Backbone as XML, in Angstrom:
<?xml version="1.0"?>
<chain id="A" units="angstrom">
  <residue number="1" name="UNK">
    <atom name="N" x="124.056" y="100.872" z="146.962"/>
    <atom name="CA" x="123.920" y="99.565" z="146.019"/>
    <atom name="C" x="123.278" y="100.477" z="144.686"/>
  </residue>
  <residue number="2" name="UNK">
    <atom name="N" x="124.736" y="100.399" z="143.859"/>
    <atom name="CA" x="123.201" y="100.287" z="142.651"/>
    <atom name="C" x="123.942" y="99.087" z="141.482"/>
  </residue>
  <residue number="3" name="UNK">
    <atom name="N" x="122.553" y="99.064" z="141.196"/>
    <atom name="CA" x="123.134" y="97.895" z="140.223"/>
    <atom name="C" x="122.379" y="99.379" z="138.553"/>
  </residue>
  <residue number="4" name="UNK">
    <atom name="N" x="123.668" y="98.866" z="137.765"/>
    <atom name="CA" x="122.239" y="100.151" z="136.285"/>
    <atom name="C" x="123.301" y="99.384" z="135.014"/>
  </residue>
  <residue number="5" name="UNK">
    <atom name="N" x="121.942" y="98.975" z="134.303"/>
    <atom name="CA" x="121.572" y="98.435" z="132.336"/>
    <atom name="C" x="121.799" y="99.398" z="132.092"/>
  </residue>
  <residue number="6" name="UNK">
    <atom name="N" x="122.115" y="98.518" z="130.824"/>
    <atom name="CA" x="122.933" y="99.139" z="130.147"/>
    <atom name="C" x="122.213" y="98.452" z="129.132"/>
  </residue>
  <residue number="7" name="UNK">
    <atom name="N" x="122.602" y="98.982" z="127.151"/>
    <atom name="CA" x="122.496" y="98.107" z="126.265"/>
    <atom name="C" x="121.395" y="97.549" z="125.029"/>
  </residue>
  <residue number="8" name="UNK">
    <atom name="N" x="119.764" y="98.474" z="126.122"/>
    <atom name="CA" x="118.706" y="98.475" z="125.511"/>
    <atom name="C" x="118.844" y="98.673" z="124.392"/>
  </residue>
  <residue number="9" name="UNK">
    <atom name="N" x="117.612" y="99.100" z="122.782"/>
    <atom name="CA" x="117.268" y="99.655" z="122.220"/>
    <atom name="C" x="116.186" y="99.129" z="121.492"/>
  </residue>
  <residue number="10" name="UNK">
    <atom name="N" x="116.136" y="99.478" z="120.005"/>
    <atom name="CA" x="115.301" y="99.064" z="118.918"/>
    <atom name="C" x="116.261" y="98.601" z="118.625"/>
  </residue>
  <residue number="11" name="UNK">
    <atom name="N" x="115.164" y="96.958" z="117.948"/>
    <atom name="CA" x="116.342" y="96.091" z="117.190"/>
    <atom name="C" x="115.134" y="95.642" z="116.209"/>
  </residue>
  <residue number="12" name="UNK">
    <atom name="N" x="115.329" y="95.499" z="114.929"/>
    <atom name="CA" x="114.339" y="93.675" z="113.829"/>
    <atom name="C" x="114.655" y="92.737" z="114.324"/>
  </residue>
  <residue number="13" name="UNK">
    <atom name="N" x="113.163" y="92.608" z="114.600"/>
    <atom name="CA" x="113.027" y="90.763" z="114.877"/>
    <atom name="C" x="113.884" y="90.742" z="113.492"/>
  </residue>
  <residue number="14" name="UNK">
    <atom name="N" x="114.918" y="89.516" z="114.220"/>
    <atom name="CA" x="115.395" y="88.649" z="114.002"/>
    <atom name="C" x="116.953" y="88.824" z="115.001"/>
  </residue>
  <residue number="15" name="UNK">
    <atom name="N" x="117.438" y="90.359" z="115.015"/>
    <atom name="CA" x="117.863" y="90.684" z="115.668"/>
    <atom name="C" x="119.009" y="89.310" z="117.092"/>
  </residue>
  <residue number="16" name="UNK">
    <atom name="N" x="120.225" y="91.032" z="117.320"/>
    <atom name="CA" x="120.688" y="90.170" z="118.308"/>
    <atom name="C" x="120.988" y="92.143" z="119.493"/>
  </residue>
  <residue number="17" name="UNK">
    <atom name="N" x="120.763" y="91.326" z="120.486"/>
    <atom name="CA" x="121.541" y="92.722" z="121.886"/>
    <atom name="C" x="122.065" y="91.626" z="122.571"/>
  </residue>
  <residue number="18" name="UNK">
    <atom name="N" x="123.013" y="92.853" z="124.073"/>
    <atom name="CA" x="123.607" y="92.395" z="124.552"/>
    <atom name="C" x="123.552" y="93.547" z="125.739"/>
  </residue>
  <residue number="19" name="UNK">
    <atom name="N" x="123.196" y="93.754" z="126.846"/>
    <atom name="CA" x="122.729" y="94.032" z="127.281"/>
    <atom name="C" x="123.400" y="93.464" z="128.972"/>
  </residue>
  <residue number="20" name="UNK">
    <atom name="N" x="123.906" y="94.312" z="129.667"/>
    <atom name="CA" x="125.217" y="94.803" z="130.352"/>
    <atom name="C" x="124.077" y="95.504" z="132.245"/>
  </residue>
  <residue number="21" name="UNK">
    <atom name="N" x="124.691" y="95.329" z="133.034"/>
    <atom name="CA" x="125.025" y="95.109" z="134.027"/>
    <atom name="C" x="126.081" y="96.119" z="135.807"/>
  </residue>
  <residue number="22" name="UNK">
    <atom name="N" x="125.777" y="96.904" z="135.184"/>
    <atom name="CA" x="127.424" y="96.921" z="136.578"/>
    <atom name="C" x="126.813" y="97.343" z="137.854"/>
  </residue>
  <residue number="23" name="UNK">
    <atom name="N" x="127.415" y="96.572" z="139.048"/>
    <atom name="CA" x="126.703" y="95.976" z="139.921"/>
    <atom name="C" x="127.837" y="97.208" z="140.386"/>
  </residue>
  <residue number="24" name="UNK">
    <atom name="N" x="127.603" y="97.811" z="141.817"/>
    <atom name="CA" x="128.739" y="98.258" z="143.113"/>
    <atom name="C" x="128.181" y="98.106" z="144.760"/>
  </residue>
  <residue number="25" name="UNK">
    <atom name="N" x="128.805" y="98.509" z="145.302"/>
    <atom name="CA" x="128.289" y="98.717" z="146.896"/>
    <atom name="C" x="128.085" y="97.575" z="147.511"/>
  </residue>
  <residue number="26" name="UNK">
    <atom name="N" x="127.974" y="96.561" z="146.747"/>
    <atom name="CA" x="128.106" y="95.060" z="147.673"/>
    <atom name="C" x="129.224" y="93.849" z="146.948"/>
  </residue>
  <residue number="27" name="UNK">
    <atom name="N" x="128.775" y="92.409" z="147.197"/>
    <atom name="CA" x="129.645" y="91.284" z="146.888"/>
    <atom name="C" x="129.652" y="91.215" z="145.455"/>
  </residue>
  <residue number="28" name="UNK">
    <atom name="N" x="129.521" y="91.273" z="144.556"/>
    <atom name="CA" x="129.109" y="90.970" z="143.429"/>
    <atom name="C" x="129.801" y="89.210" z="143.749"/>
  </residue>
  <residue number="29" name="UNK">
    <atom name="N" x="130.788" y="89.483" z="143.924"/>
    <atom name="CA" x="130.723" y="87.936" z="143.310"/>
    <atom name="C" x="129.940" y="86.886" z="144.495"/>
  </residue>
  <residue number="30" name="UNK">
    <atom name="N" x="129.576" y="87.517" z="145.279"/>
    <atom name="CA" x="128.889" y="86.056" z="146.450"/>
    <atom name="C" x="127.305" y="86.397" z="146.248"/>
  </residue>
  <residue number="31" name="UNK">
    <atom name="N" x="126.637" y="87.575" z="145.226"/>
    <atom name="CA" x="125.717" y="86.874" z="144.650"/>
    <atom name="C" x="125.218" y="86.021" z="142.546"/>
  </residue>
  <residue number="32" name="UNK">
    <atom name="N" x="124.380" y="85.933" z="144.320"/>
    <atom name="CA" x="123.445" y="84.963" z="142.147"/>
    <atom name="C" x="122.928" y="85.718" z="141.037"/>
  </residue>
  <residue number="33" name="UNK">
    <atom name="N" x="122.656" y="86.533" z="140.249"/>
    <atom name="CA" x="122.537" y="86.958" z="139.860"/>
    <atom name="C" x="121.054" y="87.045" z="138.733"/>
  </residue>
  <residue number="34" name="UNK">
    <atom name="N" x="120.072" y="87.548" z="138.453"/>
    <atom name="CA" x="119.019" y="87.530" z="137.599"/>
    <atom name="C" x="118.772" y="88.414" z="136.572"/>
  </residue>
  <residue number="35" name="UNK">
    <atom name="N" x="118.017" y="88.056" z="135.522"/>
    <atom name="CA" x="117.222" y="89.168" z="135.015"/>
    <atom name="C" x="115.947" y="88.644" z="134.409"/>
  </residue>
  <residue number="36" name="UNK">
    <atom name="N" x="115.499" y="89.305" z="134.078"/>
    <atom name="CA" x="113.341" y="89.909" z="134.677"/>
    <atom name="C" x="113.391" y="91.026" z="133.217"/>
  </residue>
  <residue number="37" name="UNK">
    <atom name="N" x="112.727" y="90.801" z="133.215"/>
    <atom name="CA" x="111.608" y="91.514" z="131.776"/>
    <atom name="C" x="110.602" y="91.634" z="132.395"/>
  </residue>
  <residue number="38" name="UNK">
    <atom name="N" x="109.709" y="93.106" z="131.552"/>
    <atom name="CA" x="107.785" y="93.356" z="132.311"/>
    <atom name="C" x="107.879" y="93.750" z="131.138"/>
  </residue>
  <residue number="39" name="UNK">
    <atom name="N" x="106.377" y="93.275" z="130.016"/>
    <atom name="CA" x="106.036" y="93.904" z="129.198"/>
    <atom name="C" x="104.986" y="95.028" z="129.861"/>
  </residue>
  <residue number="40" name="UNK">
    <atom name="N" x="104.562" y="95.534" z="128.854"/>
    <atom name="CA" x="103.853" y="96.013" z="128.760"/>
    <atom name="C" x="102.478" y="95.630" z="128.816"/>
  </residue>
  <residue number="41" name="UNK">
    <atom name="N" x="101.618" y="96.080" z="130.435"/>
    <atom name="CA" x="99.979" y="94.963" z="131.235"/>
    <atom name="C" x="100.210" y="93.762" z="131.607"/>
  </residue>
  <residue number="42" name="UNK">
    <atom name="N" x="101.444" y="93.401" z="131.704"/>
    <atom name="CA" x="102.118" y="92.287" z="132.151"/>
    <atom name="C" x="102.464" y="91.904" z="133.210"/>
  </residue>
  <residue number="43" name="UNK">
    <atom name="N" x="103.050" y="90.662" z="133.758"/>
    <atom name="CA" x="104.270" y="90.670" z="135.477"/>
    <atom name="C" x="105.072" y="90.783" z="134.306"/>
  </residue>
  <residue number="44" name="UNK">
    <atom name="N" x="106.050" y="90.989" z="135.965"/>
    <atom name="CA" x="107.925" y="90.663" z="135.317"/>
    <atom name="C" x="107.812" y="89.268" z="135.941"/>
  </residue>
  <residue number="45" name="UNK">
    <atom name="N" x="108.312" y="89.115" z="134.904"/>
    <atom name="CA" x="109.316" y="87.481" z="134.954"/>
    <atom name="C" x="111.042" y="87.203" z="134.624"/>
  </residue>
  <residue number="46" name="UNK">
    <atom name="N" x="110.948" y="85.882" z="135.176"/>
    <atom name="CA" x="112.103" y="85.639" z="135.295"/>
    <atom name="C" x="112.703" y="85.032" z="133.596"/>
  </residue>
  <residue number="47" name="UNK">
    <atom name="N" x="113.841" y="85.829" z="133.758"/>
    <atom name="CA" x="114.720" y="85.324" z="131.589"/>
    <atom name="C" x="115.709" y="85.003" z="132.194"/>
  </residue>
  <residue number="48" name="UNK">
    <atom name="N" x="115.855" y="84.681" z="133.118"/>
    <atom name="CA" x="117.470" y="84.086" z="133.066"/>
    <atom name="C" x="118.478" y="84.103" z="134.483"/>
  </residue>
  <residue number="49" name="UNK">
    <atom name="N" x="118.870" y="83.170" z="134.629"/>
    <atom name="CA" x="119.235" y="82.741" z="135.726"/>
    <atom name="C" x="121.296" y="82.598" z="136.451"/>
  </residue>
  <residue number="50" name="UNK">
    <atom name="N" x="121.292" y="82.778" z="137.321"/>
    <atom name="CA" x="122.959" y="82.724" z="137.365"/>
    <atom name="C" x="123.417" y="82.761" z="138.143"/>
  </residue>
  <residue number="51" name="UNK">
    <atom name="N" x="124.335" y="80.806" z="139.138"/>
    <atom name="CA" x="123.825" y="81.758" z="140.909"/>
    <atom name="C" x="126.560" y="82.432" z="140.146"/>
  </residue>
  <residue number="52" name="UNK">
    <atom name="N" x="126.361" y="82.421" z="142.313"/>
    <atom name="CA" x="127.671" y="83.395" z="141.895"/>
    <atom name="C" x="127.670" y="82.883" z="141.135"/>
  </residue>
  <residue number="53" name="UNK">
    <atom name="N" x="129.085" y="81.727" z="141.026"/>
    <atom name="CA" x="130.548" y="81.012" z="140.838"/>
    <atom name="C" x="129.947" y="81.768" z="138.939"/>
  </residue>
  <residue number="54" name="UNK">
    <atom name="N" x="129.283" y="81.726" z="138.588"/>
    <atom name="CA" x="128.431" y="81.290" z="136.996"/>
    <atom name="C" x="128.479" y="79.852" z="136.261"/>
  </residue>
  <residue number="55" name="UNK">
    <atom name="N" x="128.574" y="78.776" z="137.331"/>
    <atom name="CA" x="128.906" y="77.484" z="137.211"/>
    <atom name="C" x="126.852" y="77.052" z="136.595"/>
  </residue>
  <residue number="56" name="UNK">
    <atom name="N" x="125.891" y="77.365" z="136.527"/>
    <atom name="CA" x="124.836" y="77.710" z="136.614"/>
    <atom name="C" x="124.054" y="78.053" z="136.557"/>
  </residue>
  <residue number="57" name="UNK">
    <atom name="N" x="123.529" y="78.095" z="134.405"/>
    <atom name="CA" x="122.830" y="78.757" z="134.931"/>
    <atom name="C" x="121.438" y="78.733" z="133.772"/>
  </residue>
  <residue number="58" name="UNK">
    <atom name="N" x="120.030" y="79.637" z="134.261"/>
    <atom name="CA" x="118.815" y="79.195" z="134.455"/>
    <atom name="C" x="118.570" y="79.213" z="132.862"/>
  </residue>
  <residue number="59" name="UNK">
    <atom name="N" x="116.509" y="78.912" z="132.981"/>
    <atom name="CA" x="117.117" y="79.859" z="131.635"/>
    <atom name="C" x="114.874" y="79.390" z="131.034"/>
  </residue>
  <residue number="60" name="UNK">
    <atom name="N" x="113.905" y="81.066" z="130.991"/>
    <atom name="CA" x="112.116" y="80.419" z="130.400"/>
    <atom name="C" x="112.747" y="79.730" z="129.212"/>
  </residue>
  <residue number="61" name="UNK">
    <atom name="N" x="111.633" y="79.037" z="129.195"/>
    <atom name="CA" x="111.328" y="78.554" z="127.951"/>
    <atom name="C" x="112.015" y="79.290" z="126.859"/>
  </residue>
  <residue number="62" name="UNK">
    <atom name="N" x="110.033" y="80.404" z="126.642"/>
    <atom name="CA" x="110.831" y="81.341" z="126.057"/>
    <atom name="C" x="111.522" y="81.511" z="125.318"/>
  </residue>
  <residue number="63" name="UNK">
    <atom name="N" x="113.158" y="81.538" z="126.418"/>
    <atom name="CA" x="114.738" y="82.630" z="125.573"/>
    <atom name="C" x="115.434" y="81.256" z="125.539"/>
  </residue>
  <residue number="64" name="UNK">
    <atom name="N" x="115.721" y="79.684" z="125.689"/>
    <atom name="CA" x="116.286" y="79.397" z="125.728"/>
    <atom name="C" x="116.732" y="78.544" z="124.021"/>
  </residue>
  <residue number="65" name="UNK">
    <atom name="N" x="118.202" y="79.055" z="124.019"/>
    <atom name="CA" x="118.317" y="78.838" z="122.809"/>
    <atom name="C" x="118.566" y="80.390" z="121.804"/>
  </residue>
  <residue number="66" name="UNK">
    <atom name="N" x="117.647" y="81.250" z="123.197"/>
    <atom name="CA" x="117.973" y="82.308" z="121.759"/>
    <atom name="C" x="119.501" y="83.223" z="123.127"/>
  </residue>
  <residue number="67" name="UNK">
    <atom name="N" x="118.603" y="82.899" z="124.193"/>
    <atom name="CA" x="119.885" y="83.587" z="124.776"/>
    <atom name="C" x="120.864" y="83.336" z="126.283"/>
  </residue>
  <residue number="68" name="UNK">
    <atom name="N" x="121.933" y="83.578" z="126.369"/>
    <atom name="CA" x="122.743" y="83.649" z="126.965"/>
    <atom name="C" x="123.194" y="84.197" z="127.932"/>
  </residue>
  <residue number="69" name="UNK">
    <atom name="N" x="123.400" y="84.274" z="129.494"/>
    <atom name="CA" x="123.394" y="85.130" z="130.117"/>
    <atom name="C" x="124.682" y="84.433" z="130.754"/>
  </residue>
  <residue number="70" name="UNK">
    <atom name="N" x="125.535" y="85.667" z="131.229"/>
    <atom name="CA" x="127.591" y="85.320" z="131.946"/>
    <atom name="C" x="127.513" y="86.306" z="132.585"/>
  </residue>
  <residue number="71" name="UNK">
    <atom name="N" x="128.393" y="85.820" z="133.442"/>
    <atom name="CA" x="129.346" y="86.985" z="134.550"/>
    <atom name="C" x="130.593" y="87.414" z="134.261"/>
  </residue>
  <residue number="72" name="UNK">
    <atom name="N" x="130.556" y="88.385" z="134.604"/>
    <atom name="CA" x="132.278" y="88.804" z="135.119"/>
    <atom name="C" x="132.472" y="89.455" z="136.230"/>
  </residue>
  <residue number="73" name="UNK">
    <atom name="N" x="132.913" y="88.472" z="136.825"/>
    <atom name="CA" x="133.321" y="88.939" z="138.671"/>
    <atom name="C" x="134.829" y="89.944" z="138.709"/>
  </residue>
  <residue number="74" name="UNK">
    <atom name="N" x="135.254" y="90.005" z="138.247"/>
    <atom name="CA" x="136.347" y="90.189" z="138.150"/>
    <atom name="C" x="135.824" y="92.379" z="137.817"/>
  </residue>
  <residue number="75" name="UNK">
    <atom name="N" x="134.901" y="91.968" z="136.952"/>
    <atom name="CA" x="134.248" y="93.695" z="136.359"/>
    <atom name="C" x="132.746" y="93.569" z="136.830"/>
  </residue>
  <residue number="76" name="UNK">
    <atom name="N" x="132.059" y="92.749" z="138.554"/>
    <atom name="CA" x="130.971" y="93.313" z="138.617"/>
    <atom name="C" x="129.689" y="94.219" z="137.691"/>
  </residue>
  <residue number="77" name="UNK">
    <atom name="N" x="130.366" y="92.485" z="136.925"/>
    <atom name="CA" x="129.156" y="92.635" z="135.099"/>
    <atom name="C" x="128.693" y="91.403" z="135.750"/>
  </residue>
  <residue number="78" name="UNK">
    <atom name="N" x="127.339" y="91.841" z="134.758"/>
    <atom name="CA" x="126.315" y="90.256" z="134.259"/>
    <atom name="C" x="126.092" y="90.700" z="133.294"/>
  </residue>
  <residue number="79" name="UNK">
    <atom name="N" x="125.582" y="89.896" z="132.165"/>
    <atom name="CA" x="125.281" y="90.456" z="131.214"/>
    <atom name="C" x="124.383" y="89.439" z="130.268"/>
  </residue>
  <residue number="80" name="UNK">
    <atom name="N" x="123.900" y="89.507" z="129.034"/>
    <atom name="CA" x="122.613" y="89.008" z="128.128"/>
    <atom name="C" x="122.398" y="89.167" z="127.648"/>
  </residue>
  <residue number="81" name="UNK">
    <atom name="N" x="123.159" y="88.112" z="126.607"/>
    <atom name="CA" x="123.173" y="88.942" z="125.309"/>
    <atom name="C" x="122.044" y="87.532" z="124.492"/>
  </residue>
  <residue number="82" name="UNK">
    <atom name="N" x="121.636" y="88.336" z="123.851"/>
    <atom name="CA" x="119.805" y="88.229" z="123.260"/>
    <atom name="C" x="119.691" y="88.441" z="121.833"/>
  </residue>
  <residue number="83" name="UNK">
    <atom name="N" x="119.898" y="86.518" z="121.183"/>
    <atom name="CA" x="119.673" y="86.493" z="119.595"/>
    <atom name="C" x="118.478" y="86.509" z="119.308"/>
  </residue>
  <residue number="84" name="UNK">
    <atom name="N" x="118.533" y="85.965" z="118.227"/>
    <atom name="CA" x="117.283" y="86.387" z="117.225"/>
    <atom name="C" x="116.089" y="86.791" z="117.701"/>
  </residue>
  <residue number="85" name="UNK">
    <atom name="N" x="115.805" y="87.645" z="117.670"/>
    <atom name="CA" x="115.151" y="88.672" z="118.896"/>
    <atom name="C" x="114.087" y="88.652" z="118.533"/>
  </residue>
  <residue number="86" name="UNK">
    <atom name="N" x="112.466" y="89.141" z="119.523"/>
    <atom name="CA" x="110.949" y="88.467" z="117.871"/>
    <atom name="C" x="110.531" y="89.407" z="119.138"/>
  </residue>
  <residue number="87" name="UNK">
    <atom name="N" x="109.454" y="89.984" z="118.477"/>
    <atom name="CA" x="108.342" y="91.429" z="118.945"/>
    <atom name="C" x="107.827" y="91.013" z="120.171"/>
  </residue>
  <residue number="88" name="UNK">
    <atom name="N" x="107.920" y="89.588" z="120.225"/>
    <atom name="CA" x="107.283" y="88.684" z="122.073"/>
    <atom name="C" x="108.542" y="89.679" z="123.282"/>
  </residue>
  <residue number="89" name="UNK">
    <atom name="N" x="109.939" y="89.427" z="122.972"/>
    <atom name="CA" x="110.641" y="89.710" z="123.759"/>
    <atom name="C" x="111.003" y="91.229" z="123.852"/>
  </residue>
  <residue number="90" name="UNK">
    <atom name="N" x="110.029" y="92.239" z="123.362"/>
    <atom name="CA" x="109.667" y="93.263" z="123.301"/>
    <atom name="C" x="109.299" y="94.279" z="125.508"/>
  </residue>
  <residue number="91" name="UNK">
    <atom name="N" x="110.140" y="94.375" z="126.689"/>
    <atom name="CA" x="110.107" y="95.030" z="127.877"/>
    <atom name="C" x="110.762" y="95.687" z="128.306"/>
  </residue>
  <residue number="92" name="UNK">
    <atom name="N" x="110.549" y="96.118" z="129.651"/>
    <atom name="CA" x="112.164" y="96.635" z="130.107"/>
    <atom name="C" x="112.283" y="95.012" z="130.905"/>
  </residue>
  <residue number="93" name="UNK">
    <atom name="N" x="114.262" y="95.608" z="130.884"/>
    <atom name="CA" x="114.275" y="93.958" z="131.517"/>
    <atom name="C" x="115.413" y="94.982" z="132.701"/>
  </residue>
  <residue number="94" name="UNK">
    <atom name="N" x="115.128" y="94.103" z="133.278"/>
    <atom name="CA" x="115.560" y="94.567" z="135.071"/>
    <atom name="C" x="117.037" y="93.452" z="135.043"/>
  </residue>
  <residue number="95" name="UNK">
    <atom name="N" x="117.845" y="93.813" z="135.840"/>
    <atom name="CA" x="118.788" y="93.672" z="136.515"/>
    <atom name="C" x="118.745" y="92.529" z="137.918"/>
  </residue>
  <residue number="96" name="UNK">
    <atom name="N" x="118.835" y="91.668" z="138.176"/>
    <atom name="CA" x="118.614" y="91.548" z="140.026"/>
    <atom name="C" x="119.696" y="90.996" z="140.764"/>
  </residue>
  <residue number="97" name="UNK">
    <atom name="N" x="119.773" y="91.249" z="141.533"/>
    <atom name="CA" x="121.119" y="90.447" z="142.477"/>
    <atom name="C" x="120.208" y="90.048" z="143.935"/>
  </residue>
  <residue number="98" name="UNK">
    <atom name="N" x="121.125" y="88.438" z="144.711"/>
    <atom name="CA" x="120.342" y="87.749" z="144.803"/>
    <atom name="C" x="120.888" y="87.466" z="146.095"/>
  </residue>
  <residue number="99" name="UNK">
    <atom name="N" x="121.107" y="86.967" z="147.343"/>
    <atom name="CA" x="122.015" y="86.710" z="148.443"/>
    <atom name="C" x="121.498" y="86.581" z="149.924"/>
  </residue>
  <residue number="100" name="UNK">
    <atom name="N" x="120.624" y="85.028" z="149.465"/>
    <atom name="CA" x="119.997" y="85.008" z="151.676"/>
    <atom name="C" x="118.150" y="86.473" z="151.429"/>
  </residue>
  <residue number="101" name="UNK">
    <atom name="N" x="118.787" y="86.692" z="152.267"/>
    <atom name="CA" x="117.224" y="87.379" z="152.548"/>
    <atom name="C" x="117.926" y="88.381" z="151.876"/>
  </residue>
  <residue number="102" name="UNK">
    <atom name="N" x="118.991" y="89.096" z="150.329"/>
    <atom name="CA" x="119.490" y="90.295" z="150.469"/>
    <atom name="C" x="119.177" y="90.591" z="149.160"/>
  </residue>
  <residue number="103" name="UNK">
    <atom name="N" x="118.595" y="91.613" z="147.943"/>
    <atom name="CA" x="118.627" y="91.212" z="146.757"/>
    <atom name="C" x="117.701" y="92.975" z="146.744"/>
  </residue>
  <residue number="104" name="UNK">
    <atom name="N" x="118.400" y="93.510" z="145.711"/>
    <atom name="CA" x="118.237" y="94.364" z="144.654"/>
    <atom name="C" x="117.840" y="94.328" z="143.428"/>
  </residue>
  <residue number="105" name="UNK">
    <atom name="N" x="117.676" y="94.987" z="142.620"/>
    <atom name="CA" x="117.237" y="96.066" z="141.762"/>
    <atom name="C" x="118.012" y="96.800" z="140.740"/>
  </residue>
  <residue number="106" name="UNK">
    <atom name="N" x="117.744" y="96.501" z="139.578"/>
    <atom name="CA" x="118.450" y="98.333" z="138.856"/>
    <atom name="C" x="116.659" y="98.620" z="138.159"/>
  </residue>
  <residue number="107" name="UNK">
    <atom name="N" x="117.479" y="100.075" z="137.891"/>
    <atom name="CA" x="116.184" y="100.227" z="136.986"/>
    <atom name="C" x="115.931" y="100.045" z="136.119"/>
  </residue>
  <residue number="108" name="UNK">
    <atom name="N" x="116.070" y="99.349" z="135.647"/>
    <atom name="CA" x="115.550" y="98.525" z="133.580"/>
    <atom name="C" x="116.343" y="99.034" z="132.880"/>
  </residue>
  <residue number="109" name="UNK">
    <atom name="N" x="115.993" y="98.548" z="131.738"/>
    <atom name="CA" x="116.593" y="98.631" z="129.946"/>
    <atom name="C" x="115.091" y="98.156" z="128.882"/>
  </residue>
  <residue number="110" name="UNK">
    <atom name="N" x="114.942" y="99.523" z="128.276"/>
    <atom name="CA" x="113.468" y="99.125" z="127.266"/>
    <atom name="C" x="113.776" y="98.759" z="126.284"/>
  </residue>
  <residue number="111" name="UNK">
    <atom name="N" x="114.427" y="97.532" z="125.843"/>
    <atom name="CA" x="114.135" y="97.008" z="124.858"/>
    <atom name="C" x="112.814" y="96.748" z="123.431"/>
  </residue>
  <residue number="112" name="UNK">
    <atom name="N" x="112.931" y="97.466" z="122.530"/>
    <atom name="CA" x="112.119" y="97.248" z="121.615"/>
    <atom name="C" x="112.602" y="96.290" z="120.319"/>
  </residue>
  <residue number="113" name="UNK">
    <atom name="N" x="111.250" y="94.838" z="119.732"/>
    <atom name="CA" x="111.333" y="94.534" z="118.617"/>
    <atom name="C" x="111.216" y="95.183" z="117.667"/>
  </residue>
  <residue number="114" name="UNK">
    <atom name="N" x="111.102" y="95.541" z="116.557"/>
    <atom name="CA" x="110.220" y="96.259" z="116.007"/>
    <atom name="C" x="110.866" y="96.284" z="114.397"/>
  </residue>
  <residue number="115" name="UNK">
    <atom name="N" x="109.781" y="96.122" z="113.667"/>
    <atom name="CA" x="111.083" y="96.251" z="112.708"/>
    <atom name="C" x="109.608" y="97.791" z="111.706"/>
  </residue>
</chain>
């Protein structure tokens, strides 16, 4: 099982980034997918969630209206489009797969929002 995130980096406040998470080793289309983040000294928090079919999404209040989660089941990929980024969005972002009692984490990708 592999979940490989990419797309992180350094961006100025107000900028945008698009994170991708490519998965392998399990039936992607059966799993709900989420993005979490963890800032230094803080607990890991849920950022966005999408159901297995892609028809239902949920967001943390702090990112609603700025971030968009989507998935391409044919590509085994989940995305996080992040717009209007703020310094407080700085964190390591993790991809998470969940199906009944099985769940998997990616290794994380660093997002830094700074001028």
